[in-house]
Short mmCIF file of C-alpha atoms in Angstrom, two decimals:
data_model
loop_
_atom_site.label_atom_id
_atom_site.label_comp_id
_atom_site.label_asym_id
_atom_site.label_seq_id
_atom_site.Cartn_x
_atom_site.Cartn_y
_atom_site.Cartn_z
CA MET U 102 117.84 187.89 43.02
CA LYS U 103 120.21 190.34 44.63
CA LYS U 104 122.41 189.92 47.67
CA VAL U 105 123.53 192.83 49.83
CA ILE U 106 127.25 192.95 50.59
CA GLU U 107 128.23 193.94 54.12
CA ALA U 108 131.99 193.86 54.71
CA ASP U 109 133.21 194.78 58.20
CA CYS U 110 136.68 195.47 56.76
CA ALA U 111 135.36 198.43 54.73
CA PRO U 112 133.73 201.65 55.96
CA ARG U 113 130.00 201.73 56.59
CA PRO U 114 127.98 203.71 54.03
CA VAL U 115 127.50 207.41 54.81
CA GLY U 116 123.98 207.37 53.39
CA PRO U 117 121.02 205.13 52.54
CA TYR U 118 122.86 202.66 50.28
CA SER U 119 124.70 199.33 50.46
CA GLN U 120 128.45 198.84 50.25
CA GLY U 121 127.68 196.63 47.32
CA ILE U 122 125.18 194.35 45.66
CA GLU U 123 125.76 191.00 44.00
CA ALA U 124 123.30 190.05 41.26
CA SER U 125 123.46 187.58 38.37
CA GLY U 126 127.21 187.06 38.77
CA PHE U 127 127.96 190.79 38.88
CA ILE U 128 129.26 192.69 41.89
CA PHE U 129 128.35 196.37 42.01
CA VAL U 130 130.48 198.20 44.58
CA SER U 131 129.17 201.59 45.65
CA GLY U 132 131.46 204.59 45.45
CA GLN U 133 134.11 204.21 48.10
CA LEU U 134 135.39 207.27 49.87
CA PRO U 135 138.94 207.08 51.21
CA VAL U 136 137.79 206.41 54.78
CA ASP U 137 139.94 204.08 56.87
CA PRO U 138 137.43 201.59 58.34
CA LYS U 139 139.44 201.26 61.57
CA THR U 140 139.94 204.94 62.37
CA GLY U 141 137.26 206.74 60.37
CA SER U 142 139.90 209.17 59.11
CA MET U 143 140.94 210.03 55.55
CA PRO U 144 144.48 210.50 54.22
CA ASP U 145 145.46 213.97 53.01
CA THR U 146 146.92 213.49 49.53
CA PRO U 147 144.97 212.48 46.41
CA GLY U 148 147.29 209.49 45.85
CA ASP U 149 146.83 208.24 49.41
CA GLN U 150 143.09 208.80 49.14
CA ALA U 151 142.98 206.75 45.92
CA LYS U 152 144.90 203.98 47.68
CA GLN U 153 142.45 203.89 50.61
CA SER U 154 139.42 203.92 48.29
CA LEU U 155 140.90 201.02 46.32
CA GLU U 156 141.73 199.11 49.51
CA ASN U 157 138.09 199.50 50.57
CA ILE U 158 136.95 198.19 47.18
CA LYS U 159 139.37 195.28 47.41
CA ALA U 160 138.00 194.33 50.85
CA ILE U 161 134.40 194.38 49.62
CA LEU U 162 135.25 192.27 46.56
CA GLU U 163 137.19 189.76 48.67
CA LYS U 164 134.18 189.43 50.97
CA GLN U 165 132.33 188.05 47.92
CA GLY U 166 135.19 185.80 46.78
CA ALA U 167 136.29 188.17 44.01
CA SER U 168 139.43 190.20 43.36
CA MET U 169 140.55 193.34 41.57
CA ALA U 170 141.28 191.13 38.54
CA ASP U 171 137.51 190.55 38.27
CA VAL U 172 136.75 194.27 37.87
CA VAL U 173 135.39 195.12 34.42
CA LYS U 174 134.39 198.80 34.89
CA THR U 175 135.41 201.61 37.20
CA THR U 176 134.27 205.15 37.71
CA VAL U 177 136.64 207.61 39.37
CA PHE U 178 135.33 210.88 40.79
CA LEU U 179 137.84 213.66 41.50
CA ALA U 180 137.20 216.89 43.35
CA ASP U 181 140.07 218.39 41.28
CA ILE U 182 140.93 217.10 37.80
CA GLY U 183 144.47 218.32 38.51
CA ASP U 184 144.83 215.22 40.72
CA PHE U 185 144.37 212.94 37.66
CA ALA U 186 148.06 211.95 37.34
CA ALA U 187 148.57 211.31 41.06
CA VAL U 188 145.47 209.11 41.21
CA ASN U 189 146.44 207.25 38.02
CA GLU U 190 149.83 206.37 39.47
CA VAL U 191 148.21 204.56 42.40
CA TYR U 192 145.24 203.24 40.41
CA ALA U 193 147.50 201.48 37.87
CA SER U 194 149.10 199.37 40.61
CA TYR U 195 145.75 197.79 41.58
CA PHE U 196 144.59 196.37 38.26
CA PRO U 197 146.37 193.67 36.26
CA ALA U 198 146.25 193.77 32.46
CA PRO U 199 143.93 193.98 30.75
CA GLU U 200 142.77 196.93 32.82
CA PRO U 201 139.05 197.49 33.31
CA ALA U 202 137.09 200.02 31.30
CA ARG U 203 136.99 203.34 33.12
CA SER U 204 135.40 206.76 33.29
CA CYS U 205 136.90 209.62 35.29
CA PHE U 206 135.07 212.82 36.14
CA ALA U 207 135.80 216.02 37.97
CA VAL U 208 132.90 216.84 40.27
CA ALA U 209 132.00 219.96 42.22
CA ALA U 210 132.40 218.23 45.58
CA LEU U 211 132.45 214.82 47.23
CA PRO U 212 130.99 213.72 50.58
CA LYS U 213 133.14 214.43 53.63
CA ALA U 214 135.24 216.82 51.50
CA ALA U 215 137.08 213.85 49.99
CA LYS U 216 139.32 214.36 46.98
CA VAL U 217 138.62 210.93 45.46
CA GLU U 218 135.76 208.44 45.25
CA ILE U 219 135.85 205.23 43.21
CA GLU U 220 133.14 202.71 42.28
CA VAL U 221 133.48 199.44 40.42
CA ILE U 222 131.59 196.66 38.70
CA ALA U 223 133.10 193.17 38.80
CA VAL U 224 132.14 189.82 37.31
CA LYS U 225 132.73 186.73 39.41
CA SER U 226 134.77 184.20 37.52
#
């Protein structure tokens, strides 16, 4: 059975999908754009965008009683692979060792002209 996650402290989805789904002890968090849930705005720099995306993920996980330490897999989407180092610098501060498995891709474009989008899979401990 799956449970839809709806966290008021994270931005509403911009399309027909859920913020996240919990199923069989796993939490699947949809790709989070760097949208501030209070203002609807996005920061300008790739590092600040990564931080906001990760804060949104953190809020969704906490809604389900999980934390960033429970994340086992991430996928990072970048509008410009040249932002890899700036995003990594922020990203590294959110995950304790051992860090989750990760994929990172450069994509042609992201919704709302974002520079960063991040999704995660966590396992509730």
